Short mmCIF file of C-alpha atoms in Angstrom, two decimals:
data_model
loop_
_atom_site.label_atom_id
_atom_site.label_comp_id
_atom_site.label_asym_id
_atom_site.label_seq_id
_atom_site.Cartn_x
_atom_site.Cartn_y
_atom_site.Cartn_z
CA UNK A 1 21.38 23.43 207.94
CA UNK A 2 21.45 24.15 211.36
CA UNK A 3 19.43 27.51 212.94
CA UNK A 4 21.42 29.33 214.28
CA UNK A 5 18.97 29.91 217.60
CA UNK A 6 19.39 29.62 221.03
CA UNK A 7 16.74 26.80 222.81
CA UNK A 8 15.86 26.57 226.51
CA UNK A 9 14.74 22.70 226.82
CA UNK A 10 12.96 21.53 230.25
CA UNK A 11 12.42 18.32 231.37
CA UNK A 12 9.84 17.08 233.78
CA UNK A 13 11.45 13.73 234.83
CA UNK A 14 10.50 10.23 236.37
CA UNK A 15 11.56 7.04 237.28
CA UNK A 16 10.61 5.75 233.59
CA UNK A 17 10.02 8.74 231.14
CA UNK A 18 10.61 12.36 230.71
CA UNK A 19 8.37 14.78 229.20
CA UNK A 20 10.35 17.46 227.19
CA UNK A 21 9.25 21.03 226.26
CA UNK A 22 11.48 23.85 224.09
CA UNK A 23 11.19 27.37 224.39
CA UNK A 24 13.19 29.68 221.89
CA UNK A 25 14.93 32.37 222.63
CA UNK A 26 13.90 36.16 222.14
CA UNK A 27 11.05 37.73 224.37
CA UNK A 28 8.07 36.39 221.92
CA UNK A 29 10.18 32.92 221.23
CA UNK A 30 8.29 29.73 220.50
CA UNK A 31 6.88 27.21 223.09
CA UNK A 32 6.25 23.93 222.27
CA UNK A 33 5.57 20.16 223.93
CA UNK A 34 8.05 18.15 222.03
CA UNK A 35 6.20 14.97 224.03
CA UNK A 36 7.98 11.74 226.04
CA UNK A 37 11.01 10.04 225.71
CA UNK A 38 12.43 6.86 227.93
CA UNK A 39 14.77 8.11 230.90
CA UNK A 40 17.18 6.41 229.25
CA UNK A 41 20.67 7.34 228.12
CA UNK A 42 20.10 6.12 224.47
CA UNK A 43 16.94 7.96 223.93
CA UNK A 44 18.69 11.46 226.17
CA UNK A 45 21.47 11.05 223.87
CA UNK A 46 18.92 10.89 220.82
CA UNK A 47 17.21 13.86 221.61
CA UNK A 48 20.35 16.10 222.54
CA UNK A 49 21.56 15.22 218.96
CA UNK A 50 18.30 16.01 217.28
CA UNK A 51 17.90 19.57 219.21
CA UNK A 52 21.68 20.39 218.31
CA UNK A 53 21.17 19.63 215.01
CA UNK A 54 18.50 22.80 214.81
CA UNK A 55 20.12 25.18 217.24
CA UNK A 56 23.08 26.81 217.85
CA UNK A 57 22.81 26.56 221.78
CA UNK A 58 21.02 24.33 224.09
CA UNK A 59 20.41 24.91 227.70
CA UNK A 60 18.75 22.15 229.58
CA UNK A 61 16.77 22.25 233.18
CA UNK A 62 15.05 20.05 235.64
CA UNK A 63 14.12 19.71 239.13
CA UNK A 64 16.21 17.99 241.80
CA UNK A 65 14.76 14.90 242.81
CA UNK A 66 14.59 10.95 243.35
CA UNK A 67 15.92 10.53 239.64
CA UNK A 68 19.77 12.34 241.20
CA UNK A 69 22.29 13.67 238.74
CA UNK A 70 22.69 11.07 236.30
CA UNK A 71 20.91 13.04 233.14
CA UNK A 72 22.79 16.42 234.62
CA UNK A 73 26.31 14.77 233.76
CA UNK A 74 24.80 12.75 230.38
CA UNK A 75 23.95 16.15 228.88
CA UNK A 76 27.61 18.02 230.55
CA UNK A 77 29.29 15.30 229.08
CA UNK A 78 27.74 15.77 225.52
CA UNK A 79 28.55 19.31 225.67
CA UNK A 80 25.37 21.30 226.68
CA UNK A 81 24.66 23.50 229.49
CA UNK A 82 22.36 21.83 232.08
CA UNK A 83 20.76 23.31 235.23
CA UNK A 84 19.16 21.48 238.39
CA UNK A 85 16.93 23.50 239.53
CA UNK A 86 15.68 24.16 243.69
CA UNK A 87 11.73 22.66 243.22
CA UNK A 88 11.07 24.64 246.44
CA UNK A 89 12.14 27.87 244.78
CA UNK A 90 10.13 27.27 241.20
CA UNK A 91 7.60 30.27 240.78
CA UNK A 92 4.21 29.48 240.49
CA UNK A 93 0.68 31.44 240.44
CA UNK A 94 -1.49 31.46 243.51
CA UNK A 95 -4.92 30.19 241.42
CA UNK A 96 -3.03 27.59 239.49
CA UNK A 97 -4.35 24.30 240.27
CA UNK A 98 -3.52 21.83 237.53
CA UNK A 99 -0.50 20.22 237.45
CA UNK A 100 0.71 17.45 234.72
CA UNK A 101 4.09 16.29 233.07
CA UNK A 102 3.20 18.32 230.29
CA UNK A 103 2.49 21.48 232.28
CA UNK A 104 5.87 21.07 233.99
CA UNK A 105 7.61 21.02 231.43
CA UNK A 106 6.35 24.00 229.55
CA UNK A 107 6.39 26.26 232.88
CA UNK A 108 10.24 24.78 233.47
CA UNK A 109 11.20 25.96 229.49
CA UNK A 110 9.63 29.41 230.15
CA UNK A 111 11.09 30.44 233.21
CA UNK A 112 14.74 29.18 232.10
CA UNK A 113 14.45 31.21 229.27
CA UNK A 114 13.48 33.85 231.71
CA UNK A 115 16.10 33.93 234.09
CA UNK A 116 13.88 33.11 236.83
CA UNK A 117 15.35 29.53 238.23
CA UNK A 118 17.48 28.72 240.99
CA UNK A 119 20.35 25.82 240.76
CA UNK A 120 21.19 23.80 243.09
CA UNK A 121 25.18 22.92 243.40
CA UNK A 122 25.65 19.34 241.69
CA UNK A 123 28.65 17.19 243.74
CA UNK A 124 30.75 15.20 241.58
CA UNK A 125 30.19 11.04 242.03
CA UNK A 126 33.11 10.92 244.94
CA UNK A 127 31.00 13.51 246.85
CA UNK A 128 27.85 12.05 246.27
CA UNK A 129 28.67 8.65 247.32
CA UNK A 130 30.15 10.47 250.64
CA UNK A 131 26.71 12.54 250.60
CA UNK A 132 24.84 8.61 250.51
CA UNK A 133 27.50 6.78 253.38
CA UNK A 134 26.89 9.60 255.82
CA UNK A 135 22.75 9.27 254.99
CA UNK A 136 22.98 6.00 255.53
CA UNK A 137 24.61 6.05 258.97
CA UNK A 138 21.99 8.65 259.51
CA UNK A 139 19.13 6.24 258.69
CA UNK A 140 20.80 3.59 261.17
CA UNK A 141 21.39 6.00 263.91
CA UNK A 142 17.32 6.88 263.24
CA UNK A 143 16.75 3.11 263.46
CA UNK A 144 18.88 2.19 266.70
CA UNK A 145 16.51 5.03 268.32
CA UNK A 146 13.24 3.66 267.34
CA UNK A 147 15.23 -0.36 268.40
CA UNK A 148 15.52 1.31 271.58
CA UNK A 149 12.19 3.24 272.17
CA UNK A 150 10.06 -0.06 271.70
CA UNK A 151 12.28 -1.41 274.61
CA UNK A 152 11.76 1.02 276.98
CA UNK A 153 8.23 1.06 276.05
CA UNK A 154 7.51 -2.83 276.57
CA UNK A 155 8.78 -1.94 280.02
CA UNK A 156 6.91 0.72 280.79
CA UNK A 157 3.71 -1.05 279.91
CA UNK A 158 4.88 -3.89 282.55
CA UNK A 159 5.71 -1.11 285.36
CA UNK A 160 10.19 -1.33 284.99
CA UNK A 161 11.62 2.09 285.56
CA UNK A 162 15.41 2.45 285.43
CA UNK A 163 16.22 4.66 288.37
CA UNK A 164 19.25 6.22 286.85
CA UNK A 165 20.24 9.37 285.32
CA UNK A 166 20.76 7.92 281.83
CA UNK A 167 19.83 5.77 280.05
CA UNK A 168 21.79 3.27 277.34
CA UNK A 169 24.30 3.34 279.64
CA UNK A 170 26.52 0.33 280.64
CA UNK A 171 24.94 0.65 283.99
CA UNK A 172 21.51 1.15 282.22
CA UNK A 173 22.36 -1.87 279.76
CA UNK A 174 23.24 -4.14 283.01
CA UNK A 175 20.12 -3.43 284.65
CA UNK A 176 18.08 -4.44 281.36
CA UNK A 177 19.92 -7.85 281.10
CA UNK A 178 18.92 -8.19 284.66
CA UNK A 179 14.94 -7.94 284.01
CA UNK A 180 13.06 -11.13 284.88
CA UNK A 181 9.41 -10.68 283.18
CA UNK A 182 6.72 -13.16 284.34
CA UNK A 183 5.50 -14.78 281.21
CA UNK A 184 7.31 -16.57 278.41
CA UNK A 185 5.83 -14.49 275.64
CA UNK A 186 6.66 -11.01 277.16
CA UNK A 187 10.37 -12.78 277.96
CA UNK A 188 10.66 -14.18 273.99
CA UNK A 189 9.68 -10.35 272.95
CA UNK A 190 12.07 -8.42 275.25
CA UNK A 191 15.16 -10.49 274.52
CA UNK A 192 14.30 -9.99 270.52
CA UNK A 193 14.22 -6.56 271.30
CA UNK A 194 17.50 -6.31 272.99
CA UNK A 195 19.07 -8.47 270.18
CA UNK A 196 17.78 -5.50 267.68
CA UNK A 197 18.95 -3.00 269.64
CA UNK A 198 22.41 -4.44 269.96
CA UNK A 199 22.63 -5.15 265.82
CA UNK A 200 21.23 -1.52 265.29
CA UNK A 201 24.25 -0.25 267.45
CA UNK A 202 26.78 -2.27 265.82
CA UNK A 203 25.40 -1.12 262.40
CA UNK A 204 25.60 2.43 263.41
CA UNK A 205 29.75 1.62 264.77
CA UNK A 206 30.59 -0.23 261.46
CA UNK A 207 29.38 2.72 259.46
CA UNK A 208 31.49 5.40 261.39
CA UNK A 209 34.40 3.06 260.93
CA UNK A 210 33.54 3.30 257.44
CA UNK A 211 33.26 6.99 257.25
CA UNK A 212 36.56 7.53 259.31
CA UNK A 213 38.21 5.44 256.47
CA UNK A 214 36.96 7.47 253.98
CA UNK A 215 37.54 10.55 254.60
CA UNK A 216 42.00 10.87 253.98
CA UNK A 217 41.08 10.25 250.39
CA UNK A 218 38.36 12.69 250.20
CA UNK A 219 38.76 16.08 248.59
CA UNK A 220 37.49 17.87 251.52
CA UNK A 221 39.79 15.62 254.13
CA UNK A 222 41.28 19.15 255.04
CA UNK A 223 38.61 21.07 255.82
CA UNK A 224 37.47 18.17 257.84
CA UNK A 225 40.87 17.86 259.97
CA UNK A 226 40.33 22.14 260.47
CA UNK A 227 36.73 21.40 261.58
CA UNK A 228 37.51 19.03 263.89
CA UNK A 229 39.57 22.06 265.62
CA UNK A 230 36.02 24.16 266.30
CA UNK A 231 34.47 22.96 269.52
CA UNK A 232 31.07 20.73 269.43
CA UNK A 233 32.66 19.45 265.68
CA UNK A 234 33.86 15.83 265.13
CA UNK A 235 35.11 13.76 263.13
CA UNK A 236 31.32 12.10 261.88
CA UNK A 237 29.61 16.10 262.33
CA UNK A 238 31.94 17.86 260.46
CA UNK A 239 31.70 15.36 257.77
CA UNK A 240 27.84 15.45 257.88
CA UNK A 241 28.29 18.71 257.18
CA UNK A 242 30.24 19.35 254.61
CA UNK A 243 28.97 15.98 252.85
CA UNK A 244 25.58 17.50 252.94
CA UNK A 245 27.23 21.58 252.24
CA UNK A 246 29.84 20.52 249.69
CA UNK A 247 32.05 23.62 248.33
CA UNK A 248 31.72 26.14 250.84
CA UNK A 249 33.63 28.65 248.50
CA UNK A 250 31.30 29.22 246.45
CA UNK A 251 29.48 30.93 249.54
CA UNK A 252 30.81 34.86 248.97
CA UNK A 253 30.29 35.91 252.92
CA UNK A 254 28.88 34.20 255.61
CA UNK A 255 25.43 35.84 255.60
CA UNK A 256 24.94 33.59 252.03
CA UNK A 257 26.09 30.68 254.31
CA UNK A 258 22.99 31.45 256.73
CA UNK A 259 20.81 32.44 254.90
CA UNK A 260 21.42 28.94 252.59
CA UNK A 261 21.24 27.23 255.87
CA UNK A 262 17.39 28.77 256.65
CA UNK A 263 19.38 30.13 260.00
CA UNK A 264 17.93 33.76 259.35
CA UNK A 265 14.71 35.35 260.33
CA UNK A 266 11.66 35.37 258.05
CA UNK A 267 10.06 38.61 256.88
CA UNK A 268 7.16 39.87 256.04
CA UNK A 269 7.16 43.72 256.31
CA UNK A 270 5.14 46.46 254.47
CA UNK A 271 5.00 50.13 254.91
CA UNK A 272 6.45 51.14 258.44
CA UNK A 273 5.32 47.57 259.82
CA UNK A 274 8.04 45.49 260.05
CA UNK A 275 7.60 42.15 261.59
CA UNK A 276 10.30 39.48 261.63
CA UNK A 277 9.23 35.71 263.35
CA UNK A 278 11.12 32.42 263.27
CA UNK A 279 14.18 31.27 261.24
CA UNK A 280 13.08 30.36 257.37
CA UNK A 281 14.62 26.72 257.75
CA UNK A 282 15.51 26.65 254.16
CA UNK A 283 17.95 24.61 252.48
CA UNK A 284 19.63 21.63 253.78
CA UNK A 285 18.33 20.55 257.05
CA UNK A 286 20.45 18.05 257.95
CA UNK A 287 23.52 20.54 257.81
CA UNK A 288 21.14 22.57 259.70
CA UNK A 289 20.43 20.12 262.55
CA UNK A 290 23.95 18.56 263.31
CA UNK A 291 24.61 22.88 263.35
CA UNK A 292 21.74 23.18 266.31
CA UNK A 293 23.27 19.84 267.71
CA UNK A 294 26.66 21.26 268.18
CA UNK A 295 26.15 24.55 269.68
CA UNK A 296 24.86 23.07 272.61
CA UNK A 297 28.29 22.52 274.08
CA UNK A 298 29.05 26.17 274.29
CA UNK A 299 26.81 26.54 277.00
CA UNK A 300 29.72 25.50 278.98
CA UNK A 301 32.90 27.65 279.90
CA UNK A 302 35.69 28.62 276.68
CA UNK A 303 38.08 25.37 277.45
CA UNK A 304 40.32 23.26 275.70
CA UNK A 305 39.96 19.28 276.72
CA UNK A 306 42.64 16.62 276.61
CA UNK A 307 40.76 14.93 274.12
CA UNK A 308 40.44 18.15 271.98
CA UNK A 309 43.97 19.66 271.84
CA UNK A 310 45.08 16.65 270.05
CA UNK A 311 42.58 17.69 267.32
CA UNK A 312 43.32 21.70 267.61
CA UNK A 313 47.10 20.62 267.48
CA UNK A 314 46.35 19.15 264.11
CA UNK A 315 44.69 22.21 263.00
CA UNK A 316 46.92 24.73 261.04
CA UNK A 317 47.46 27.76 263.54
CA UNK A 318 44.83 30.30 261.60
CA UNK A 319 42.24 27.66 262.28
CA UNK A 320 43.45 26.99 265.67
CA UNK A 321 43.02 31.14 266.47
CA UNK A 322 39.58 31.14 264.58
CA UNK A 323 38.46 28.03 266.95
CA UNK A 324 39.58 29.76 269.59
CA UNK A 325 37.91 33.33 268.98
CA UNK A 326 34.40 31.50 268.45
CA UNK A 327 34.89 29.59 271.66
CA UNK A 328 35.16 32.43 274.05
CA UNK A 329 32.57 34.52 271.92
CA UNK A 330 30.08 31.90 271.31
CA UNK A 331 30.46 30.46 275.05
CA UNK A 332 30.05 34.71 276.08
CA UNK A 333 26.93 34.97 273.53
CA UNK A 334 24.84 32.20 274.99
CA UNK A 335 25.29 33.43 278.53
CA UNK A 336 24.43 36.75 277.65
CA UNK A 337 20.98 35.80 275.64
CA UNK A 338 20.57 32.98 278.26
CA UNK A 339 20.40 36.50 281.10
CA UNK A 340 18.09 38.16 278.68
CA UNK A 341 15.57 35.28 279.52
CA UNK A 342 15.81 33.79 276.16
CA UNK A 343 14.71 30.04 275.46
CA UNK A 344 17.01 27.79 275.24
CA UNK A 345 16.26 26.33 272.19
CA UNK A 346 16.04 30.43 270.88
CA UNK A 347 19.53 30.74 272.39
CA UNK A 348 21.10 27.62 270.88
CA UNK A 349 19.78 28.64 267.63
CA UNK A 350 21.09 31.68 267.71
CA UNK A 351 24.88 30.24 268.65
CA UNK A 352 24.01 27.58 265.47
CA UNK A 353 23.77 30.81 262.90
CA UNK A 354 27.24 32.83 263.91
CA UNK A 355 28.66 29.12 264.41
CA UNK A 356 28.35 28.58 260.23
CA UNK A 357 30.28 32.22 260.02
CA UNK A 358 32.80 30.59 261.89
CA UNK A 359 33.13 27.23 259.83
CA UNK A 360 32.98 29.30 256.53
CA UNK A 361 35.96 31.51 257.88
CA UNK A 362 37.38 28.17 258.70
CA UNK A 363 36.78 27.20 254.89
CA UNK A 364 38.58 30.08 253.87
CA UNK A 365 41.47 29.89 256.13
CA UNK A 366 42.35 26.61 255.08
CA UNK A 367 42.17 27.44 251.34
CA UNK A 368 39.93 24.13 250.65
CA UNK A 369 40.02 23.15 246.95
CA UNK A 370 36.52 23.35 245.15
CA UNK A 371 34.53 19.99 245.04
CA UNK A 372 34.04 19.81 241.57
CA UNK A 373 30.52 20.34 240.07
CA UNK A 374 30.88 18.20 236.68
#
């Protein structure tokens, strides 16, 4: 006969096994090392139907990671409440030096039980496989940089400079296909270089093209037509974005947005001293960066571009007026910081924090429908 209990159940997981721990509910509840099973589905699926036959409820946990949400849905799908839980935001004691699979799992049981775990918001598969196309135009847009660093350093080391303003340019690009280097070796090296360089690029252009064709048929292909409407956003940043953010409603003001985005000041006050230093730069920081990336273009006078009123003319007209209130005060904010002899990079970061109020305004205006967490 079944106990009629409740059972908090972590799991320290790995590429090839799990270790499992149970603590009961009730302040002075049980905790026990049930031991190691495969990080399989046949042997989750055993032990989910051996716990539920000697409980009532069963509430699983463990920490986001390399193994992704594959056990999180198994255990949904069977029924059970499951949690995946922030690993930066586990407590753990100062003196506490030992850490093992066993350990884990016992601390992640107790501190389910107690309430004291954060979860992180699961995608479904549609947005995760979004989430993994824009991370791996990411990774080729981090590889066509290093392609073209090692080219402009074999030329340094030989004495080239380009005399330009920019470079990658098409007059930049001419000028390289123009070098003549004295030996055969250095000549053999530079034109392998350039032939890297030009498959990175292409890499990076097919998997834009690939993004642009996925987004009508995503579930957030609204919010990324609306974005598109906010100047310094996109069509590949406001998809980074929300690919990396997901459901922005479940954000109840903008300050949650911020602070989830580490754009707010640390603190660390006592007494009457109060000091506050840099932003926390928790969270996501890829939605973070391509934020910071962005707000540089409202350095420049509130104005509407030929290429951009296409895309604010798309916009439904409550997006189109929110666009157009951040513009003129985010454009009037960075001057007026940028007076007060702020940094730059202070200033820009500052634009990047009232910049996510505006896209989670933007979010609500356009009534997006929730990404569903399975």
């Amino acid at each position: 006969m079944a106990d009629c209990s409740e059972v908090f159940v972590g799991l320290d997981t790995s590429k090839l096994r799990n270790a499992v721990a149970i603590a009961e509910g009730g302040r002075n509840g049980e905790v026990r090392y049930l031991g190691v099973i495969e990080n399989t589905e046949v042997a989750t699926s055993k032990l989910v139907k051996k716990l539920a036959g000697s409980h009532r409820r069963l509430t699983f946990c463990y920490e986001a990671g390399p193994t992704g949400y594959g056990l999180y849905r198994q255990i949904r799908a069977l029924g059970h409440e499951c949690v995946v839980v922030a690993p930066s935001l586990i407590p753990k004691k100062p003196g506490d030096r030992v850490k093992t699979n066993r350990r884990d799992a016992l601390n992640l049981a107790k501190l389910l039980r107690a309430g004291e775990l954060t979860a992180v918001w699961v995608p479904d598969e549609r947005h995760e496989a979004m989430r993994d196309l824009v991370r791996a135009r990411e990774a080729a847009v981090n590889n066509l940089k290093s392609k073209r660093q090692q080219v402009l350093s074999l030329l340094l080391r030989v004495g080239r400079h380009f005399m330009g303003k920019r470079t990658w340019t098409r007059a930049h690009m001419n000028w390289l296909v123009s070098q003549k280097l004295a030996h055969r070796e250095q000549r053999i090296a530079f034109e392998e270089m350039l032939l890297a360089v030009r498959q990175a690029d292409e890499r990076v252009i097919r998997l834009e093209r690939a993004i642009a064709a996925a987004v009508p048929d995503w579930s957030l292909a609204e919010v990324v037509t609306a974005l598109m409407a906010v100047r310094g956003l996109n069509l590949i940043s406001a998809v980074i974005f929300l690919a990396e953010i997901g459901d922005l409603s479940r954000f109840a003001s903008p300050r949650q947005l911020m602070a989830y985005l580490g754009l707010v000041p640390g603190e660390e006050s006592t007494g009457d001293r109060v000091w506050r230093g840099g932003i926390t730069k928790a969270g996501n920081h890829r939605a973070r960066r391509i934020l910071v990336e962005c707000s540089w273009s409202y350095r420049h006078p509130p104005r509407v571009g030929k290429k951009k009123l296409a895309k604010v003319e798309a916009a439904p007209p409550a997006v189109q007026e929110i666009a157009w209130k951040a513009e003129a005060r985010l454009t009037a904010r960075y001057r007026a910081l940028a007076r007060r002899g702020k940094r730059p990079t202070l200033v820009v970061t500052a634009i990047a924090r009232e910049l996510s109020g505006f896209i989670w305004a933007v979010s609500r205006a356009v009534g997006a429908p929730a990404t569903a967490a399975i």
